[in-house]
Coordinates of C-alpha atoms in Angstrom, one line a residue:
Chain A
M1 CA -17.8 1.4 -6.4
A2 CA -16.3 4.6 -5.0
E3 CA -12.5 5.0 -4.6
L4 CA -11.1 7.1 -1.9
Y5 CA -7.5 8.4 -2.2
I6 CA -6.1 9.7 1.0
I7 CA -3.0 11.9 0.4
R8 CA -0.8 13.5 3.0
H9 CA 0.5 16.9 2.4
G10 CA 4.1 17.3 1.0
L11 CA 7.2 18.2 2.8
A12 CA 6.8 21.5 4.8
G13 CA 9.0 23.3 7.2
E14 CA 9.6 22.0 10.6
H15 CA 6.9 22.4 13.1
G16 CA 7.5 25.7 15.0
S17 CA 9.5 27.1 12.2
Y18 CA 6.5 29.4 11.3
P19 CA 4.7 31.9 13.4
N20 CA 1.2 30.4 12.7
D21 CA 1.4 26.7 12.1
D22 CA -1.7 26.7 9.9
E23 CA 0.2 28.9 7.5
R24 CA 3.4 26.8 7.3
P25 CA 4.1 26.3 3.7
L26 CA 5.7 23.5 1.7
T27 CA 9.4 23.9 1.4
E28 CA 11.1 24.3 -2.0
E29 CA 12.0 20.7 -2.1
G30 CA 8.4 19.9 -1.0
H31 CA 7.0 21.8 -3.9
R32 CA 9.4 20.0 -6.3
R33 CA 8.8 16.5 -5.0
T34 CA 5.1 17.0 -4.8
H35 CA 5.0 18.2 -8.5
K36 CA 6.9 14.9 -9.4
I37 CA 4.4 12.8 -7.4
A38 CA 1.4 14.5 -8.9
K39 CA 2.9 14.0 -12.4
R40 CA 3.4 10.3 -11.6
L41 CA -0.2 9.9 -10.2
R42 CA -1.5 11.4 -13.4
E43 CA 0.7 8.9 -15.4
L44 CA -0.9 6.1 -13.4
D45 CA -4.1 7.4 -14.9
L46 CA -5.7 8.7 -11.7
Q47 CA -8.3 11.3 -11.9
F48 CA -10.5 12.6 -9.1
D49 CA -14.0 14.0 -9.3
L50 CA -13.1 16.2 -6.3
I51 CA -10.0 16.9 -4.2
L52 CA -11.1 17.9 -0.7
T53 CA -8.3 19.5 1.3
S54 CA -7.6 20.7 4.7
P55 CA -7.6 24.4 4.7
L56 CA -4.1 24.6 6.1
T57 CA -1.4 26.0 3.8
R58 CA 0.7 23.0 3.4
A59 CA -2.2 20.9 2.5
R60 CA -3.8 23.4 0.2
Q61 CA -0.7 23.9 -1.7
T62 CA -0.4 20.1 -2.1
A63 CA -3.9 20.0 -3.4
E64 CA -3.3 22.8 -5.7
I65 CA -0.3 21.0 -7.1
L66 CA -2.5 17.8 -7.7
Q67 CA -4.9 20.0 -9.4
S68 CA -2.4 21.8 -11.6
R69 CA -1.1 18.5 -12.9
G70 CA -4.5 17.6 -14.2
L71 CA -5.7 15.3 -11.4
S72 CA -9.0 17.1 -10.8
D73 CA -11.0 20.0 -12.0
R74 CA -12.6 20.6 -8.6
L75 CA -10.9 21.5 -5.3
E76 CA -12.7 22.3 -2.1
A77 CA -11.6 22.9 1.5
S78 CA -13.0 21.3 4.5
A79 CA -12.3 22.1 8.2
D80 CA -13.0 18.3 8.9
L81 CA -9.6 17.7 7.3
A82 CA -7.6 20.1 9.5
P83 CA -5.6 18.5 12.3
G84 CA -7.9 17.0 14.9
G85 CA -10.8 17.2 12.4
D86 CA -14.1 15.5 12.9
F87 CA -14.3 12.1 11.4
D88 CA -18.0 11.6 12.0
H89 CA -18.9 15.0 10.6
W90 CA -16.8 14.1 7.4
L91 CA -18.6 10.7 7.2
T92 CA -21.9 12.6 7.0
W93 CA -20.4 14.7 4.2
L94 CA -19.1 11.6 2.5
D95 CA -22.5 10.0 2.5
Q96 CA -24.0 13.0 0.8
W97 CA -21.1 13.1 -1.7
Q98 CA -21.7 9.4 -2.6
H99 CA -25.3 10.2 -3.4
T100 CA -24.1 12.5 -6.2
E101 CA -22.8 9.3 -8.0
K102 CA -19.4 10.6 -8.2
N103 CA -16.8 7.8 -7.5
Q104 CA -13.3 9.1 -7.4
L105 CA -12.5 11.3 -4.3
A106 CA -9.2 12.5 -3.0
I107 CA -8.7 14.0 0.4
V108 CA -5.6 15.9 1.4
G109 CA -4.7 16.4 5.0
H110 CA -2.5 15.6 8.0
E111 CA -1.1 12.8 10.2
P112 CA -2.0 11.2 12.5
N113 CA -5.6 11.8 11.4
L114 CA -5.3 10.4 7.9
S115 CA -3.9 6.9 8.7
E116 CA -6.2 6.7 11.7
W117 CA -9.3 7.5 9.4
A118 CA -8.0 4.8 7.0
E119 CA -7.7 2.2 9.7
R120 CA -11.3 3.2 11.0
L121 CA -12.6 2.7 7.4
V122 CA -10.9 -0.6 6.8
W123 CA -10.7 -2.2 10.3
G124 CA -13.2 -0.2 12.3
E125 CA -10.7 1.2 14.8
P126 CA -7.4 2.9 14.7
K127 CA -4.3 0.9 15.6
H128 CA -1.6 3.1 14.5
Q129 CA 0.1 0.5 12.4
L130 CA -0.1 2.3 8.9
V131 CA 2.9 4.3 7.9
L132 CA 1.8 7.3 5.7
K133 CA 4.8 9.5 4.8
K134 CA 4.5 13.1 3.6
A135 CA 3.1 13.0 0.0
G136 CA 2.3 9.4 0.5
V137 CA -1.0 7.9 -0.8
I138 CA -3.6 5.5 0.6
G139 CA -6.2 4.0 -1.8
L140 CA -9.5 2.5 -0.5
T141 CA -12.6 1.2 -2.1
L142 CA -15.8 2.1 -0.3
P143 CA -18.8 -0.1 -0.1
E144 CA -21.7 0.9 -2.3
T145 CA -24.2 1.2 0.4
G146 CA -24.1 1.6 4.2
S147 CA -21.4 2.8 6.4
P148 CA -17.9 2.6 5.1
V149 CA -16.5 2.1 8.7
G150 CA -14.9 -1.2 9.0
R151 CA -16.1 -2.1 5.6
S152 CA -13.7 -0.5 3.2
C153 CA -10.9 -2.3 1.3
L154 CA -7.3 -1.3 1.1
F155 CA -5.9 -1.7 -2.3
W156 CA -3.0 0.8 -2.2
L157 CA -0.6 2.4 0.3
T158 CA 2.6 3.8 -1.0
P159 CA 5.4 5.9 0.3
P160 CA 6.4 8.8 -2.0
K161 CA 9.9 7.3 -2.7
F162 CA 8.2 4.5 -4.7
L163 CA 6.5 7.2 -6.9
L164 CA 9.6 9.2 -7.8
Chain B
M1 CA 14.6 -3.2 11.8
A2 CA 13.6 -6.1 9.5
E3 CA 11.4 -5.7 6.4
L4 CA 9.1 -8.3 5.1
Y5 CA 8.0 -8.1 1.4
I6 CA 5.0 -10.3 0.7
I7 CA 4.6 -11.0 -3.0
R8 CA 1.8 -12.8 -4.7
H9 CA 2.7 -15.1 -7.7
G10 CA 2.2 -13.6 -11.2
L11 CA -0.6 -14.3 -13.6
A12 CA -1.1 -18.1 -14.1
G13 CA -3.6 -20.2 -16.1
E14 CA -7.1 -20.6 -14.8
H15 CA -7.6 -22.9 -11.9
G16 CA -8.5 -26.3 -13.3
S17 CA -6.7 -25.6 -16.5
Y18 CA -3.9 -27.9 -15.5
P19 CA -4.0 -31.6 -14.5
N20 CA -2.1 -30.9 -11.2
D21 CA -2.9 -27.5 -9.8
D22 CA 0.6 -27.5 -8.0
E23 CA 2.2 -27.4 -11.4
R24 CA 0.1 -24.9 -13.0
P25 CA 2.6 -22.4 -14.5
L26 CA 2.6 -18.6 -15.3
T27 CA 1.1 -17.8 -18.5
E28 CA 3.1 -16.1 -21.2
E29 CA 1.7 -12.8 -20.2
G30 CA 2.3 -13.7 -16.6
H31 CA 6.0 -14.1 -17.4
R32 CA 6.3 -10.9 -19.3
R33 CA 4.6 -8.8 -16.6
T34 CA 6.4 -10.4 -13.7
H35 CA 9.7 -9.6 -15.4
K36 CA 8.6 -6.0 -15.8
I37 CA 7.6 -5.8 -12.2
A38 CA 10.8 -7.4 -11.0
K39 CA 12.7 -4.9 -13.1
R40 CA 10.7 -2.0 -11.3
L41 CA 11.3 -3.4 -8.0
R42 CA 15.0 -3.5 -8.6
E43 CA 14.9 0.0 -9.9
L44 CA 13.3 1.0 -6.7
D45 CA 16.4 -0.2 -4.9
L46 CA 14.9 -3.3 -3.4
Q47 CA 17.2 -6.2 -2.5
F48 CA 16.4 -9.3 -0.4
D49 CA 18.7 -11.3 1.8
L50 CA 16.4 -14.2 0.9
I51 CA 13.4 -15.0 -1.2
L52 CA 11.3 -17.8 0.4
T53 CA 8.8 -19.3 -1.9
S54 CA 5.9 -21.6 -2.0
P55 CA 7.0 -24.8 -3.9
L56 CA 4.1 -24.5 -6.4
T57 CA 5.3 -23.9 -9.9
R58 CA 3.6 -20.5 -10.4
A59 CA 5.1 -19.2 -7.2
R60 CA 8.5 -20.7 -7.8
Q61 CA 8.5 -19.2 -11.3
T62 CA 7.7 -15.9 -9.8
A63 CA 10.5 -16.2 -7.3
E64 CA 13.0 -17.2 -9.9
I65 CA 12.1 -14.2 -12.1
L66 CA 12.7 -11.9 -9.0
Q67 CA 16.1 -13.6 -8.5
S68 CA 17.0 -13.3 -12.2
R69 CA 16.4 -9.6 -12.0
G70 CA 18.9 -9.3 -9.3
L71 CA 16.6 -9.0 -6.3
S72 CA 18.3 -11.7 -4.3
D73 CA 21.2 -14.2 -4.4
R74 CA 19.2 -16.7 -2.3
L75 CA 16.0 -18.5 -3.0
E76 CA 14.5 -21.3 -0.8
A77 CA 11.2 -23.2 -0.9
S78 CA 9.0 -23.6 2.0
A79 CA 5.9 -25.7 2.4
D80 CA 4.4 -23.2 4.8
L81 CA 3.9 -20.9 1.9
A82 CA 1.8 -23.4 -0.1
P83 CA -2.0 -22.8 -0.2
G84 CA -3.3 -23.5 3.3
G85 CA 0.2 -23.3 4.8
D86 CA 1.0 -23.1 8.5
F87 CA 1.3 -19.6 9.7
D88 CA 2.6 -20.6 13.2
H89 CA 5.1 -22.9 11.8
W90 CA 6.3 -20.2 9.5
L91 CA 6.6 -17.7 12.5
T92 CA 8.9 -20.1 14.2
W93 CA 11.1 -20.2 11.1
L94 CA 10.9 -16.4 10.9
D95 CA 12.1 -16.0 14.5
Q96 CA 15.1 -18.1 13.7
W97 CA 15.8 -16.3 10.5
Q98 CA 15.7 -13.0 12.4
H99 CA 18.3 -14.3 14.7
T100 CA 20.7 -14.5 11.7
E101 CA 20.5 -10.6 11.7
K102 CA 19.4 -10.6 8.0
N103 CA 16.8 -7.8 7.6
Q104 CA 15.4 -8.0 4.1
L105 CA 13.0 -11.0 3.4
A106 CA 10.7 -11.6 0.6
I107 CA 8.0 -14.4 0.6
V108 CA 6.3 -15.5 -2.5
G109 CA 2.9 -17.4 -2.2
H110 CA -0.8 -17.4 -2.7
E111 CA -4.1 -15.8 -1.8
P112 CA -5.9 -15.8 0.5
N113 CA -3.1 -16.9 2.8
L114 CA -0.7 -13.9 2.0
S115 CA -3.1 -11.1 2.8
E116 CA -4.6 -12.9 5.8
W117 CA -1.0 -13.3 7.1
A118 CA -0.2 -9.6 6.5
E119 CA -3.3 -8.8 8.4
R120 CA -2.5 -11.0 11.3
L121 CA 1.0 -9.5 11.5
V122 CA -0.3 -5.9 11.4
W123 CA -3.7 -6.1 13.2
G124 CA -3.5 -9.5 15.0
E125 CA -6.3 -11.1 13.1
P126 CA -7.5 -11.5 9.4
K127 CA -10.3 -9.2 8.3
H128 CA -10.1 -9.9 4.6
Q129 CA -10.0 -6.2 3.8
L130 CA -6.6 -6.2 2.0
V131 CA -6.6 -6.5 -1.8
L132 CA -3.5 -8.3 -3.0
K133 CA -3.5 -8.8 -6.8
K134 CA -1.4 -11.3 -8.6
A135 CA 2.2 -10.0 -8.6
G136 CA 1.1 -7.3 -6.1
V137 CA 3.5 -6.5 -3.2
I138 CA 2.9 -5.8 0.5
G139 CA 5.7 -4.2 2.7
L140 CA 5.9 -4.6 6.4
T141 CA 8.3 -3.6 9.0
L142 CA 8.7 -6.2 11.8
P143 CA 9.5 -5.3 15.5
E144 CA 13.0 -5.9 16.5
T145 CA 12.1 -8.3 19.3
G146 CA 9.1 -10.2 20.4
S147 CA 6.2 -11.7 18.3
P148 CA 5.5 -9.8 15.0
V149 CA 1.7 -10.7 15.3
G150 CA -0.4 -7.6 15.7
R151 CA 2.9 -5.5 16.0
S152 CA 4.1 -5.1 12.4
C153 CA 3.6 -1.9 10.5
L154 CA 2.3 -1.7 7.0
F155 CA 4.3 0.8 4.8
W156 CA 3.5 -0.5 1.3
L157 CA 0.8 -2.2 -0.6
T158 CA 0.7 -2.0 -4.3
P159 CA -1.3 -3.5 -7.2
P160 CA 0.9 -4.6 -10.1
K161 CA -0.6 -1.9 -12.4
F162 CA 1.2 0.9 -10.3
L163 CA 4.6 -0.8 -10.9
L164 CA 4.2 -1.1 -14.6

């Protein structure tokens, strides 16, 4: 059974603080805390076959920190995970990925997309009732066959403060 | 804003291993692990104005361990939290409790009730897609006024293994 870990990027500068928002990086504190969280995730024995990240700087940096702490050997970027990304297009990718028989996937991206996607996977529609803080993590188990929409199970949701 | 922590009782003997299931206690390992989890919850700075527990032995023992680790000064039993307990009756109790202006409540009980109640509070109906392991914890924020059903937010859900 495949597990999907949905991870929001770490603490970045304020929106508008950077000329091109796509390039807004993690703050110094964001780097520090994200490293601590990645270390803790590794201590919890997590390891991913692949980290798929939004191409935006704050997400990519978060994904690189996860990789640097030994959470995955593989890191790829996907435009589907950028703000406003295409859920259905990502589902098609996910279906293909599941056929590779890998079973531990992490995706790194942005709110409100990530918690909406999680709700669509678990309950079939977004209700905006999940709270996913920066550097927070959601864990889902995906069904072995068929669409994961409305059929995935939520086994983990944590704010970063409970990982530090 | 009130926070509700929903905690499933710790590891108990197998169903049917005890003459009266209501009196089935935590196993030795259940005691040990529940103490470790309670210690960790306290380290995470949690403290409850009240722990409301199912009257069944395995739940009451779990609640007593939480209390012994400094998580609350107050512990009460409620038949609403027994298996098959009355959600609507408990909601009436909750409404009264919220009027006392306390804002940190823990309830200790059983599956499948607890995850169904959590889903009703968050999404308005149970969908059986939340995974709440023994000694696992769900954290919800309740709206300040009005019914919490379908209007609460999920900020935490953790299996015990990520607390040990």
